[in-house]
N, CA, C and O atoms as a DFTB+ gen file, in Angstrom:
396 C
 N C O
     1  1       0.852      -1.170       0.000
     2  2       0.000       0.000       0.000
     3  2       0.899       1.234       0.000
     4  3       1.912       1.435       0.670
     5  1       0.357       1.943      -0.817
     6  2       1.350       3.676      -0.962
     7  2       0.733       4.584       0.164
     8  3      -0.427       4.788       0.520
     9  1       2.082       5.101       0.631
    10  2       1.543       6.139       1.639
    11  2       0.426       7.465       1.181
    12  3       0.432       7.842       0.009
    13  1      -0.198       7.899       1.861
    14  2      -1.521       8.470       1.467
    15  2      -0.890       9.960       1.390
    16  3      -0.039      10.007       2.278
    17  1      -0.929      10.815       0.915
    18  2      -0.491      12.141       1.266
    19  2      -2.115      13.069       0.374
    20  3      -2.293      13.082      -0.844
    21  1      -2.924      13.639       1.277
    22  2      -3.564      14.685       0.407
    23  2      -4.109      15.668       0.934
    24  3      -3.543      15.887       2.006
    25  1      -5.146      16.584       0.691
    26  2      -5.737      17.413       1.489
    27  2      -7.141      17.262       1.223
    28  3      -7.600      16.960       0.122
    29  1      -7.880      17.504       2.374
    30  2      -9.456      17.436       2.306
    31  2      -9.781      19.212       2.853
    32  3      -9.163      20.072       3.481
    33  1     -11.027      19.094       2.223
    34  2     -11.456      21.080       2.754
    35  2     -12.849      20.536       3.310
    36  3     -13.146      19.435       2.848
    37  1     -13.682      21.036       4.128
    38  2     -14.486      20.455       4.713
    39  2     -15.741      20.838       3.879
    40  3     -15.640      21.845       3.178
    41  1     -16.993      20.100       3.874
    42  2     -17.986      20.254       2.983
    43  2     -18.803      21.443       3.432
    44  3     -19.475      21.995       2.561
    45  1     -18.834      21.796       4.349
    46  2     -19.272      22.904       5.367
    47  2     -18.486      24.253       5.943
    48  3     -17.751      24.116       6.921
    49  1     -18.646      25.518       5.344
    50  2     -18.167      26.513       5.766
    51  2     -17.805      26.940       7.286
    52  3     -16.775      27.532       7.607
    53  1     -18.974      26.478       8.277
    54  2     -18.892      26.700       9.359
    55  2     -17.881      26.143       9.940
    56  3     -17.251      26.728      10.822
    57  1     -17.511      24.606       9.412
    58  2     -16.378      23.991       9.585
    59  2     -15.124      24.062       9.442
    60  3     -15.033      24.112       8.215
    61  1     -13.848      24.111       9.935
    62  2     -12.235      24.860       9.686
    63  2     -12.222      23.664       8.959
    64  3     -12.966      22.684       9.002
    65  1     -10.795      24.048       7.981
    66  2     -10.366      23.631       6.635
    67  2      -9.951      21.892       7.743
    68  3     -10.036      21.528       8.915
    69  1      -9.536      21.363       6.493
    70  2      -8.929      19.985       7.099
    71  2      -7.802      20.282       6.228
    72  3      -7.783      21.103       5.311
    73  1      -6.586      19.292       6.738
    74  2      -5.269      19.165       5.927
    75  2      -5.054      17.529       5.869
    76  3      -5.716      16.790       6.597
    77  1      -4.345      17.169       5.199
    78  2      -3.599      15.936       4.822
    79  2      -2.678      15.541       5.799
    80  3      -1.893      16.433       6.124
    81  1      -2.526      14.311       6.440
    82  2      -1.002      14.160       6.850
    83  2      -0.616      12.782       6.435
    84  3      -1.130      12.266       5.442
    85  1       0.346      12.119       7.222
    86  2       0.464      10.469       7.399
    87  2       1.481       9.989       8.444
    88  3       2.589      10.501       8.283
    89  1       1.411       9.359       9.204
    90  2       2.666       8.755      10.085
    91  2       3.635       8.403       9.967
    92  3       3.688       8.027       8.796
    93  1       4.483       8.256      10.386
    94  2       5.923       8.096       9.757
    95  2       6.132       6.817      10.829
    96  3       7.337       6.805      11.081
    97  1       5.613       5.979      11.400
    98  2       5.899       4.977      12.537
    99  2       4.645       3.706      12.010
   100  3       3.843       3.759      11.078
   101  1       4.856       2.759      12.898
   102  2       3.488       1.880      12.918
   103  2       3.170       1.647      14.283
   104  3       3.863       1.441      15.280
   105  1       1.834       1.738      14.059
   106  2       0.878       1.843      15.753
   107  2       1.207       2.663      16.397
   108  3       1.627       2.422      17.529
   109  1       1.135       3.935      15.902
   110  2       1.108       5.012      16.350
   111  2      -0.199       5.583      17.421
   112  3      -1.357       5.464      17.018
   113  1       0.042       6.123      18.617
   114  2      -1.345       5.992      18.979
   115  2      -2.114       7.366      18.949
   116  3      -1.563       8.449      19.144
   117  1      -3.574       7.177      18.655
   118  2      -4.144       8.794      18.699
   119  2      -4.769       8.896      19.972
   120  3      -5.382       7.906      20.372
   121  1      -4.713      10.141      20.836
   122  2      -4.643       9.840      22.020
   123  2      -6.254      11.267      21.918
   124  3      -6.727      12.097      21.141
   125  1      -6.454      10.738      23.193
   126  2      -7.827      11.619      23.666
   127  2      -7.360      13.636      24.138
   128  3      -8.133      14.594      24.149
   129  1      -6.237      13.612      24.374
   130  2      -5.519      14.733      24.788
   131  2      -3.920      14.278      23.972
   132  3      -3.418      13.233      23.559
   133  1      -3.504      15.797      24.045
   134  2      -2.285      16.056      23.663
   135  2      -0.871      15.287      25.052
   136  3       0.104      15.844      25.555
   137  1      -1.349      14.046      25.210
   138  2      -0.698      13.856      26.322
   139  2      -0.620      12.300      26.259
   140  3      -1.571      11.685      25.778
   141  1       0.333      11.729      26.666
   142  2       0.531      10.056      26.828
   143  2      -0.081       9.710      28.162
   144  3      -0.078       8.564      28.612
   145  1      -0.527      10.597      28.682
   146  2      -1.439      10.167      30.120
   147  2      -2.614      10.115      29.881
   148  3      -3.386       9.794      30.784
   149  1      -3.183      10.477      28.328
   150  2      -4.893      10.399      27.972
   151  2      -4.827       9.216      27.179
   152  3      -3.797       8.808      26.643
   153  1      -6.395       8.456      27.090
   154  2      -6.759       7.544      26.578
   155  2      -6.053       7.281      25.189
   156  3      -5.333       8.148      24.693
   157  1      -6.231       6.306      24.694
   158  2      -6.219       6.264      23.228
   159  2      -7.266       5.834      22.633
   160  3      -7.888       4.850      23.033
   161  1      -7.546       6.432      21.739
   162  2      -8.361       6.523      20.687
   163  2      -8.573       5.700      19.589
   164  3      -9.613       5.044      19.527
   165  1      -7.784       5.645      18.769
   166  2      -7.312       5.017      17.757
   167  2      -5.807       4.460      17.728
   168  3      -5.069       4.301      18.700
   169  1      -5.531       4.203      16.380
   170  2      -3.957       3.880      16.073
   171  2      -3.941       4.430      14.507
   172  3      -4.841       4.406      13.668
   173  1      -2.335       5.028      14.411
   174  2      -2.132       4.982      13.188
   175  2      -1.033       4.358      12.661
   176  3      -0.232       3.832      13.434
   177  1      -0.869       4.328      11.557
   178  2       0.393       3.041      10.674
   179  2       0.765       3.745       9.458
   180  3      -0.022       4.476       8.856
   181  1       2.317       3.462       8.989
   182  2       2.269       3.767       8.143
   183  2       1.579       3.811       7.096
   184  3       0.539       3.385       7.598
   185  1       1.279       4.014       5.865
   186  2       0.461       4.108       4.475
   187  2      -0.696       4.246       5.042
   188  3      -1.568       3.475       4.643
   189  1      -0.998       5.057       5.920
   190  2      -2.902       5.744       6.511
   191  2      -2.480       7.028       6.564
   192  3      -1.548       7.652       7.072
   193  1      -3.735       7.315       5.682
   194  2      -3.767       8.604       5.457
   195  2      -4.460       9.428       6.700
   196  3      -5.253       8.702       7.299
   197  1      -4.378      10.592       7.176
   198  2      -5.088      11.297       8.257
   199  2      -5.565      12.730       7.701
   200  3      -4.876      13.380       6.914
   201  1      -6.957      13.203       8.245
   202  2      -7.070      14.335       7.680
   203  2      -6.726      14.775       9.380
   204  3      -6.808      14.107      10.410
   205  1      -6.246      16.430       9.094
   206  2      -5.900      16.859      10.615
   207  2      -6.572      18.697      10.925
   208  3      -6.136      19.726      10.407
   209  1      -7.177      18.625      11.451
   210  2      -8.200      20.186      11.742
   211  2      -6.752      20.914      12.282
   212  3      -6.163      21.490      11.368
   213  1      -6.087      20.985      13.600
   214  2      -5.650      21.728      13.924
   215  2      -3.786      21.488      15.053
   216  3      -3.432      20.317      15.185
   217  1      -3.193      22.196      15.471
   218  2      -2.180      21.903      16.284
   219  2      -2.368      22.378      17.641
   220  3      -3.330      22.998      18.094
   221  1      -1.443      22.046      18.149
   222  2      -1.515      22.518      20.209
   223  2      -0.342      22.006      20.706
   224  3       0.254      21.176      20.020
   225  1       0.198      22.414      21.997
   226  2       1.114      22.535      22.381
   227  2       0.852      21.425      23.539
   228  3      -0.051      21.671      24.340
   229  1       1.638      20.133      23.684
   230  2       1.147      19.386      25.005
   231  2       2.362      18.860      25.330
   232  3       3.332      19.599      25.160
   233  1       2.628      17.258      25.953
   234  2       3.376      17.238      26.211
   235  2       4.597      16.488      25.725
   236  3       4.492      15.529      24.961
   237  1       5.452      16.818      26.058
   238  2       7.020      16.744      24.882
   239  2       7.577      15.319      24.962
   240  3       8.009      14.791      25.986
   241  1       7.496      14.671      23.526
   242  2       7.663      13.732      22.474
   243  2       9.062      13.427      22.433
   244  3       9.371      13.386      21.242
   245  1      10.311      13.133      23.337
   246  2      11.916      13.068      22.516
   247  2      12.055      14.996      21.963
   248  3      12.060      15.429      20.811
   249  1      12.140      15.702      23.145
   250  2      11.898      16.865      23.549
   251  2      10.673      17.851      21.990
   252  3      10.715      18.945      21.428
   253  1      10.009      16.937      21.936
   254  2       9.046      17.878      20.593
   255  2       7.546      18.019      21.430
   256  3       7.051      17.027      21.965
   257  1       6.925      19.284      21.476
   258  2       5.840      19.226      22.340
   259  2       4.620      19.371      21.375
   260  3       3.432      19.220      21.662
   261  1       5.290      19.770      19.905
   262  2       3.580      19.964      19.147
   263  2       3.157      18.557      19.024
   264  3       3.923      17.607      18.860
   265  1       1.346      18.484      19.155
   266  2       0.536      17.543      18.882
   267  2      -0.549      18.131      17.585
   268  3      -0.758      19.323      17.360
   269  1      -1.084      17.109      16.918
   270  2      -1.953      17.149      15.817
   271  2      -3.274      16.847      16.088
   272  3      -3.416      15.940      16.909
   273  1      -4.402      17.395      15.589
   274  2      -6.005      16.961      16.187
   275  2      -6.197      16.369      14.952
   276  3      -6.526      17.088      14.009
   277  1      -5.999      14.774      14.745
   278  2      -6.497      14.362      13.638
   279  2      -7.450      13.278      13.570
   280  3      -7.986      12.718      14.526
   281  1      -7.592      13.061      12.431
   282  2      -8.393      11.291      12.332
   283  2      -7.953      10.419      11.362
   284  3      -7.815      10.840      10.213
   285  1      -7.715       9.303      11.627
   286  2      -7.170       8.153      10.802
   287  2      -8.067       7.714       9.389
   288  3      -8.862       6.777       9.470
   289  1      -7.904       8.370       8.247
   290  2      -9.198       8.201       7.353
   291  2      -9.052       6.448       6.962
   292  3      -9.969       5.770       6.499
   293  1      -7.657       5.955       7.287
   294  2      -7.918       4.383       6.875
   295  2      -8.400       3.756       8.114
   296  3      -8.317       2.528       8.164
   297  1      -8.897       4.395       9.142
   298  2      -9.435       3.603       9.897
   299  2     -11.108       3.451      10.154
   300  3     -11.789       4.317       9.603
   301  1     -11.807       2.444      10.928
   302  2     -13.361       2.272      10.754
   303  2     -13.810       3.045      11.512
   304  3     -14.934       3.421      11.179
   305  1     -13.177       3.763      13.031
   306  2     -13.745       4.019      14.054
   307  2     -13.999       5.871      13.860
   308  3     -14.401       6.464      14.861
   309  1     -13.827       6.427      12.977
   310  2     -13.955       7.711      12.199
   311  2     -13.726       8.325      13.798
   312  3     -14.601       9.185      13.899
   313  1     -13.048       8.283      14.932
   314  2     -12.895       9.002      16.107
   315  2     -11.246       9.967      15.771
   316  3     -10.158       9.503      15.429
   317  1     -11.698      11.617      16.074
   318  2     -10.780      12.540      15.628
   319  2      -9.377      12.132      17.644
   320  3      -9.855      11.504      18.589
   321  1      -8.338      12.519      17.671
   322  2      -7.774      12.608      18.822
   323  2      -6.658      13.443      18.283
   324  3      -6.670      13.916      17.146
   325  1      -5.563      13.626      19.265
   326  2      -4.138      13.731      19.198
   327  2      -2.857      13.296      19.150
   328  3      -2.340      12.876      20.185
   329  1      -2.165      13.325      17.987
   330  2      -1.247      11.808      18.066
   331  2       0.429      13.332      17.711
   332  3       0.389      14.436      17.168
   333  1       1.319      12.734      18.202
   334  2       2.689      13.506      18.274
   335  2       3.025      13.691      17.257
   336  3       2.793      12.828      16.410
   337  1       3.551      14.602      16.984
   338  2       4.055      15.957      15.836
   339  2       5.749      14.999      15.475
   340  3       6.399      15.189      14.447
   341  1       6.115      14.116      16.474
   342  2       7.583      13.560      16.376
   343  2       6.824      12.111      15.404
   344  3       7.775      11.411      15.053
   345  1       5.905      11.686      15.057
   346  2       5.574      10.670      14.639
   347  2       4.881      10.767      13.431
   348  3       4.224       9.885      12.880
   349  1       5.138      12.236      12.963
   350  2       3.727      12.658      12.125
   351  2       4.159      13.247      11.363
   352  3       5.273      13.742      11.538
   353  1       3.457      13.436      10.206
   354  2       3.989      14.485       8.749
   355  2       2.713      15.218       8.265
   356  3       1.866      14.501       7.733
   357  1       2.459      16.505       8.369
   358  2       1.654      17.165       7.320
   359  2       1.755      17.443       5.988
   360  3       2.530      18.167       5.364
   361  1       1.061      16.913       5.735
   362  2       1.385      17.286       3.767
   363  2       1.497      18.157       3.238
   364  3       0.553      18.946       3.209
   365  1       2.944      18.505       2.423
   366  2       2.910      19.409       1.585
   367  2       3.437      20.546       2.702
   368  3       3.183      21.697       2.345
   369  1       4.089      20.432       3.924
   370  2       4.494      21.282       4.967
   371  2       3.188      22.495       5.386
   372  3       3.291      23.699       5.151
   373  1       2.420      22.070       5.809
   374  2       0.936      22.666       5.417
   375  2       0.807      23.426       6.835
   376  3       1.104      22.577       7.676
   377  1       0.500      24.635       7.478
   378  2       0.544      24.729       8.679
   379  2      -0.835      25.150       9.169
   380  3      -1.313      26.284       9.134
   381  1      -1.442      23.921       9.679
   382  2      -2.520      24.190      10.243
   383  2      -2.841      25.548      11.633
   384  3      -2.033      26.170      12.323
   385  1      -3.797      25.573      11.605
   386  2      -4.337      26.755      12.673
   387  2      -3.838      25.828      14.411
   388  3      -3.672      24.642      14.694
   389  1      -3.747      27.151      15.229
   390  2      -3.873      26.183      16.528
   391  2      -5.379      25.927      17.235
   392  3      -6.237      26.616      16.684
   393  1      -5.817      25.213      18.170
   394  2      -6.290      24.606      18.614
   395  2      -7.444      25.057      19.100
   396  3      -8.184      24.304      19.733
């Protein structure tokens, strides 16, 4: 499977733009907060694509503290969380809004 790289815009104005990303790890986890002390959510893997609304500042990754608010579009459970900015790639160096 080829890694996913694209961008989605949301079908709804009221709604902030979406961006593209993909993981750079496997079983990556998407967490309920910007934090390894919140739930997890999902998982991501390489070649899954993610659309991602926005960034935030939580807690630090192999000293990297940005986190991503995304959702795993290859996954079933369509649940959005936060998965680490050290594990993660936005497409196209795209810089989403913060949080």
């Amino acid at each position: 499977m080829s890694a996913a790289l694209f961008t989605l815009t949301s079908a709804s104005s009221a709604q902030a733009a979406s961006y593209g990303g993909n993981w750079t790890a496997n079983d990556v986890k998407i967490r309920k907060g910007p934090s390894t002390n919140t739930a997890i959510v999902d998982r991501g893997y390489l070649g899954d694509g993610a659309a991602v609304q926005c960034k935030a500042r939580g807690e630090g990754i192999y000293g990297n503290d940005l986190w991503y608010y995304v959702r795993n579009v290859s996954s079933s459970t369509g649940k959005w969380g936060y998965t680490s900015d050290y594990y993660f790639n936005v497409a196209g160096g795209a810089n989403p809004p913060w949080c």
